[in-house]
PDB file of C-alpha atoms in Angstrom:
ATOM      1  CA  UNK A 125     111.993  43.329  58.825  1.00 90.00           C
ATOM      2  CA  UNK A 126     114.616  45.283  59.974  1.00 94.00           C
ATOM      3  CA  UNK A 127     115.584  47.595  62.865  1.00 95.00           C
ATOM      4  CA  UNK A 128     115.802  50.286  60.805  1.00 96.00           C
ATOM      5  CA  UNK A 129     112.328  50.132  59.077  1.00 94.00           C
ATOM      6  CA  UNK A 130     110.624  50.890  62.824  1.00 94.00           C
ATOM      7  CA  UNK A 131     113.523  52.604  64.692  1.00 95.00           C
ATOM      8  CA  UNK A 132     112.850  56.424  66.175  1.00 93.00           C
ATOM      9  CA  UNK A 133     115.883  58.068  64.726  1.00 93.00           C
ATOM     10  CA  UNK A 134     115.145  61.358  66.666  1.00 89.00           C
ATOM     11  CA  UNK A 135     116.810  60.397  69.300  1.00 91.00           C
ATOM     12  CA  UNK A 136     117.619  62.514  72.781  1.00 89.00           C
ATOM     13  CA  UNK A 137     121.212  61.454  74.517  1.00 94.00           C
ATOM     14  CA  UNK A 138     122.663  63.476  77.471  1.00 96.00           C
ATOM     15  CA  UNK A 139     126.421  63.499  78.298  1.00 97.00           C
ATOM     16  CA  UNK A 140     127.926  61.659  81.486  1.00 97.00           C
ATOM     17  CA  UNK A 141     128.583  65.418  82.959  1.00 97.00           C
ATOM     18  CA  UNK A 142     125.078  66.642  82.680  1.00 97.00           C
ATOM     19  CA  UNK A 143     123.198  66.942  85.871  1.00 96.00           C
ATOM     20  CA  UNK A 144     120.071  64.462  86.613  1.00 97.00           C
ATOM     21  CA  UNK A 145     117.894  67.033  86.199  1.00 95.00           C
ATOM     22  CA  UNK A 146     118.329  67.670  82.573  1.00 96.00           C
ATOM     23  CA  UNK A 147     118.207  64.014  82.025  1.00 96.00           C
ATOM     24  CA  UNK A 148     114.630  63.734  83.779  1.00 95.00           C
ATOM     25  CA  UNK A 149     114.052  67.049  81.860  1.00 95.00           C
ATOM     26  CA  UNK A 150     114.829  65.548  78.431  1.00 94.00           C
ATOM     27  CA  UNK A 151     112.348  62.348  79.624  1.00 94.00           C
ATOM     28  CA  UNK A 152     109.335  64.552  80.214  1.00 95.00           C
ATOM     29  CA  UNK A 153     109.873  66.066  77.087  1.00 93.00           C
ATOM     30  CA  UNK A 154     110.334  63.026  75.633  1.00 89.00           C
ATOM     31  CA  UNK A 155     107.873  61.386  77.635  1.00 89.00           C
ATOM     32  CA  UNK A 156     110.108  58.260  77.789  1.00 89.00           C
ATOM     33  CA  UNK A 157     112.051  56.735  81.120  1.00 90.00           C
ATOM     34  CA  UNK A 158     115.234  55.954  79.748  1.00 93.00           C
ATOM     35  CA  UNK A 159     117.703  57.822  78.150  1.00 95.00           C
ATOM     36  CA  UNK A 160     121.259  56.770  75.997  1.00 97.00           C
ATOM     37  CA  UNK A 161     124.305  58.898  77.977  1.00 97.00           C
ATOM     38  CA  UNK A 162     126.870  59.478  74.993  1.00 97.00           C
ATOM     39  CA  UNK A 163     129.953  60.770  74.647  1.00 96.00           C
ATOM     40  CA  UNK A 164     130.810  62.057  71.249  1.00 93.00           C
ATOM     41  CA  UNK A 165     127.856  59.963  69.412  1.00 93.00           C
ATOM     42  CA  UNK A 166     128.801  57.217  71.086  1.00 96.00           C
ATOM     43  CA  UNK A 167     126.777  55.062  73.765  1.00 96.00           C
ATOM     44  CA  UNK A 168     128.755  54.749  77.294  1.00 96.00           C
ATOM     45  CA  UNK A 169     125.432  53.824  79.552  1.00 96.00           C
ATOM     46  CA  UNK A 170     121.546  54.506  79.700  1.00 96.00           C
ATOM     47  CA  UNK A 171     119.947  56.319  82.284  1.00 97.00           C
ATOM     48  CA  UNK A 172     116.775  55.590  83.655  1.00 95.00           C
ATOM     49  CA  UNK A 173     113.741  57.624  85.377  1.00 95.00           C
ATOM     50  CA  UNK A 174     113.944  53.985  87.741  1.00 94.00           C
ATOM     51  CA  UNK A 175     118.080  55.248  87.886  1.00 95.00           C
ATOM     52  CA  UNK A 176     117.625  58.581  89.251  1.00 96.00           C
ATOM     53  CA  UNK A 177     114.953  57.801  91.779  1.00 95.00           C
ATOM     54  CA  UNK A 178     116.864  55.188  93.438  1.00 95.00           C
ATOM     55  CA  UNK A 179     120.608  56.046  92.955  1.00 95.00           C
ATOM     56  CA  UNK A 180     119.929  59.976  93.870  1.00 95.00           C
ATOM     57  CA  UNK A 181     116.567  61.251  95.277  1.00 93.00           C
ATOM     58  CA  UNK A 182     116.137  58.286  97.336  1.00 92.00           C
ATOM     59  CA  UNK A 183     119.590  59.054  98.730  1.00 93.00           C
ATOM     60  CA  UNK A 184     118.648  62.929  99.112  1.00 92.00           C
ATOM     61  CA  UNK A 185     121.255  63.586  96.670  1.00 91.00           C
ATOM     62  CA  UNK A 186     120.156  66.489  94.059  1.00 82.00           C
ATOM     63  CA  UNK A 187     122.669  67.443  92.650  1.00 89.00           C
ATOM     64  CA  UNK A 188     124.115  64.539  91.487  1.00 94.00           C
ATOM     65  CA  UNK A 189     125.881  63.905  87.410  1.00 97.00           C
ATOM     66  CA  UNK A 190     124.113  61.404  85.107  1.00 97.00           C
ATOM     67  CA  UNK A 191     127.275  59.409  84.984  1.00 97.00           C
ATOM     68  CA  UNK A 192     127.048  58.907  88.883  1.00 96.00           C
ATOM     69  CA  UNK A 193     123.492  57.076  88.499  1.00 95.00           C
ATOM     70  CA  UNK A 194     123.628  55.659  85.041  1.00 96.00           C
ATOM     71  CA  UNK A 195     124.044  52.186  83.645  1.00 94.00           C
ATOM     72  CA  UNK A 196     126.802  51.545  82.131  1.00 92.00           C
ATOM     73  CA  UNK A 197     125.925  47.805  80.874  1.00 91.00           C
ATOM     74  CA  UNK A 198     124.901  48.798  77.480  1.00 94.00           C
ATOM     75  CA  UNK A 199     122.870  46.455  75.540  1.00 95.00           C
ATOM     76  CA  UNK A 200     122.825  47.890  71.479  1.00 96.00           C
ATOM     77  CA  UNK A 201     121.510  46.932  68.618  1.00 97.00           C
ATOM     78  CA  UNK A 202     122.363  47.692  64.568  1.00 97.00           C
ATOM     79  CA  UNK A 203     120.210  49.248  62.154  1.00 98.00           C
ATOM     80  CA  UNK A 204     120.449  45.877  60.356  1.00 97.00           C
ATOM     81  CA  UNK A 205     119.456  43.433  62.806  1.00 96.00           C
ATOM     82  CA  UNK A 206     116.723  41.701  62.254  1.00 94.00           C
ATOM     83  CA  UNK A 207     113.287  42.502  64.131  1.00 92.00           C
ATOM     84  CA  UNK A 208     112.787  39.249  65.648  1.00 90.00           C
ATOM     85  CA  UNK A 209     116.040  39.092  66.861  1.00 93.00           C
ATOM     86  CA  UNK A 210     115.776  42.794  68.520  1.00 94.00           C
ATOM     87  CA  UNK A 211     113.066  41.689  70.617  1.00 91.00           C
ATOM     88  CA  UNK A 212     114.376  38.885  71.792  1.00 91.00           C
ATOM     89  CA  UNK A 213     117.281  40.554  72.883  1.00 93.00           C
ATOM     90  CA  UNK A 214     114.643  43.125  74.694  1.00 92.00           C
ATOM     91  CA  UNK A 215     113.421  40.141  76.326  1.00 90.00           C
ATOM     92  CA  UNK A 216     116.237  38.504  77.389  1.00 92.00           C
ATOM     93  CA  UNK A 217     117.947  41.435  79.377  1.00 92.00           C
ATOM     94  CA  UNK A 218     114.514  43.047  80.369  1.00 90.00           C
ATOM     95  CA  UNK A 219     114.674  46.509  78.593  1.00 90.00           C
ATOM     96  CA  UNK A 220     112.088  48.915  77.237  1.00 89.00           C
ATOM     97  CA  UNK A 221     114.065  50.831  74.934  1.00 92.00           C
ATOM     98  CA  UNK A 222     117.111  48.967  72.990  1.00 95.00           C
ATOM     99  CA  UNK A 223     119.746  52.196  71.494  1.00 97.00           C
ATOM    100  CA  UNK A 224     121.363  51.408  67.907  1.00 98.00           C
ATOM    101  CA  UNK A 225     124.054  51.990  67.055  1.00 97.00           C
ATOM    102  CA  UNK A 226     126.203  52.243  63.458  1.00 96.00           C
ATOM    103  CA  UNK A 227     129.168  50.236  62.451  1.00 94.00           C
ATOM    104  CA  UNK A 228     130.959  53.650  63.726  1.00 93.00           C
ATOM    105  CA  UNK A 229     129.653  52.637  67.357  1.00 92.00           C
ATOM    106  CA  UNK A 230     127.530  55.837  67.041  1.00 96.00           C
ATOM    107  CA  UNK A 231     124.020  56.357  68.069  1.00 97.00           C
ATOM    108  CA  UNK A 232     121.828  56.185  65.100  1.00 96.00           C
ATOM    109  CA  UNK A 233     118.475  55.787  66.700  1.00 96.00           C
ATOM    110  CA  UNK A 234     116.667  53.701  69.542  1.00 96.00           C
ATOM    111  CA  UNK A 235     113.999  50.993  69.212  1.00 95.00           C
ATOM    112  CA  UNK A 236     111.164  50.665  72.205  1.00 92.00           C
ATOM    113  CA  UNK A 237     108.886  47.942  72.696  1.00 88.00           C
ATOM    114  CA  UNK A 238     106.091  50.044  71.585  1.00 86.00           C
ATOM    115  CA  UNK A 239     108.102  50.209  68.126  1.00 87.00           C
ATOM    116  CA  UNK A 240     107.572  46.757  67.806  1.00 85.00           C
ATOM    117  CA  UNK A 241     104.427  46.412  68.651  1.00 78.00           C
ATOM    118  CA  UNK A 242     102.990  48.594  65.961  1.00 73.00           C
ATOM    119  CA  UNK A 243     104.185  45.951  63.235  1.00 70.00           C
ATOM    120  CA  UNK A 244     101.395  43.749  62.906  1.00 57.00           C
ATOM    121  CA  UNK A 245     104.022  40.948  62.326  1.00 46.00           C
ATOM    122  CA  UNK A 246     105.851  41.714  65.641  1.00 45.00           C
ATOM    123  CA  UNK A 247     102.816  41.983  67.817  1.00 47.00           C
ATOM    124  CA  UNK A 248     103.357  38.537  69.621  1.00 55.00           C
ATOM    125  CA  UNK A 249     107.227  38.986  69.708  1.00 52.00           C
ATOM    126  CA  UNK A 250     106.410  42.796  71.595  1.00 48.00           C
ATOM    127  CA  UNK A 251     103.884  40.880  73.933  1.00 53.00           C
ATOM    128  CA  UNK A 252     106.463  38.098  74.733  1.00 57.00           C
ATOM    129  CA  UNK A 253     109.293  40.861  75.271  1.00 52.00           C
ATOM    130  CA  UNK A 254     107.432  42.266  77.398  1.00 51.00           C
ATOM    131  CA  UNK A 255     106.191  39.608  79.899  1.00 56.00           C
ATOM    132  CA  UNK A 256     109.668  38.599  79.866  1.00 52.00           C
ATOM    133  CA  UNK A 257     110.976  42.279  80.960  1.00 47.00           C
ATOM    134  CA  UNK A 258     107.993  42.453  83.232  1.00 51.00           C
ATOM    135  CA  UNK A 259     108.678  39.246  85.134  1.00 53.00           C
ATOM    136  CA  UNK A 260     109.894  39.893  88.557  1.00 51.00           C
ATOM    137  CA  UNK A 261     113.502  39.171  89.347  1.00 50.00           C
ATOM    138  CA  UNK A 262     114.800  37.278  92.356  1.00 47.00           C
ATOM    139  CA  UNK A 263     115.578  40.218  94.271  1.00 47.00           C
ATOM    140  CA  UNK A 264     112.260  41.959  93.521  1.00 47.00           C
ATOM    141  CA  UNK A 265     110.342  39.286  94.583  1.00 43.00           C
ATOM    142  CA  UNK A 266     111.731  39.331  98.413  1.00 43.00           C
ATOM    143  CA  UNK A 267     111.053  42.591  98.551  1.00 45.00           C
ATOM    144  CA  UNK A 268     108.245  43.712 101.615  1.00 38.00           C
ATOM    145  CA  UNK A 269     105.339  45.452 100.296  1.00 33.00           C
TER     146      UNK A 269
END
């Protein structure tokens, strides 16, 4: 199976210049914590609900620009890679949602875990992804609760 047979293709960017608010505005109408940051169709970064906690309001920092919080290590997909191979690639860089992108470079829709799970064939590949994303890093782990 293919990305593009379980893809959303409705899919909500923001630009770099737009403020955080209207990012975490377009995520609770979404209700999703990530969002793809594009300029002119084209993925430059992901921003995250996990972003603008801890790069902004954490900081006391309000009004602050998406491109000053996001992520700018874009992991994409194609419509035409393969299922399997999508999750893995969920799994091995820990993300939730994975944006895909045309041969243009152009957002074209985004694929979430949940996506995956849905397909009865993908079930154990969505559960696997996600321990993997779920698995506490290094860094997390030293962390004082």
């Amino acid at each position: 199976m293919k990305v593009e047979q379980i893809m959303t293709t409705n899919v909500q960017c923001c630009c770099g210049t737009d403020s955080i608010q209207k990012a975490a505005q377009a995520m609770k109408t979404y209700n999703c914590g990530s969002v793809p940051v594009c300029d002119n169709k084209k993925v430059i970064g992901v921003i995250t609900d996990r972003d603008i906690v801890l790069k902004a309001v954490a900081r006391g920092k309000a009004d602050v620009r998406v491109e000053d919080c996001m992520s700018n290590k874009v992991v994409t997909c194609t419509p035409d890679t393969d299922a399997h191979e999508a999750a893995d690639l969920m799994a091995r860089h820990q993300i939730r949602r994975l944006p895909v992108v045309n041969a243009s470079g152009e957002l074209c829709g985004i694929l979430a875990i949940g996506d995956l799970a849905t397909v009865d064939i993908h079930i154990n590949e969505a559960g696997d992804a996600l321990s993997k994303i779920s698995t506490r890093t290094e860094q997390q782990s030293n962390i004082v609760h």
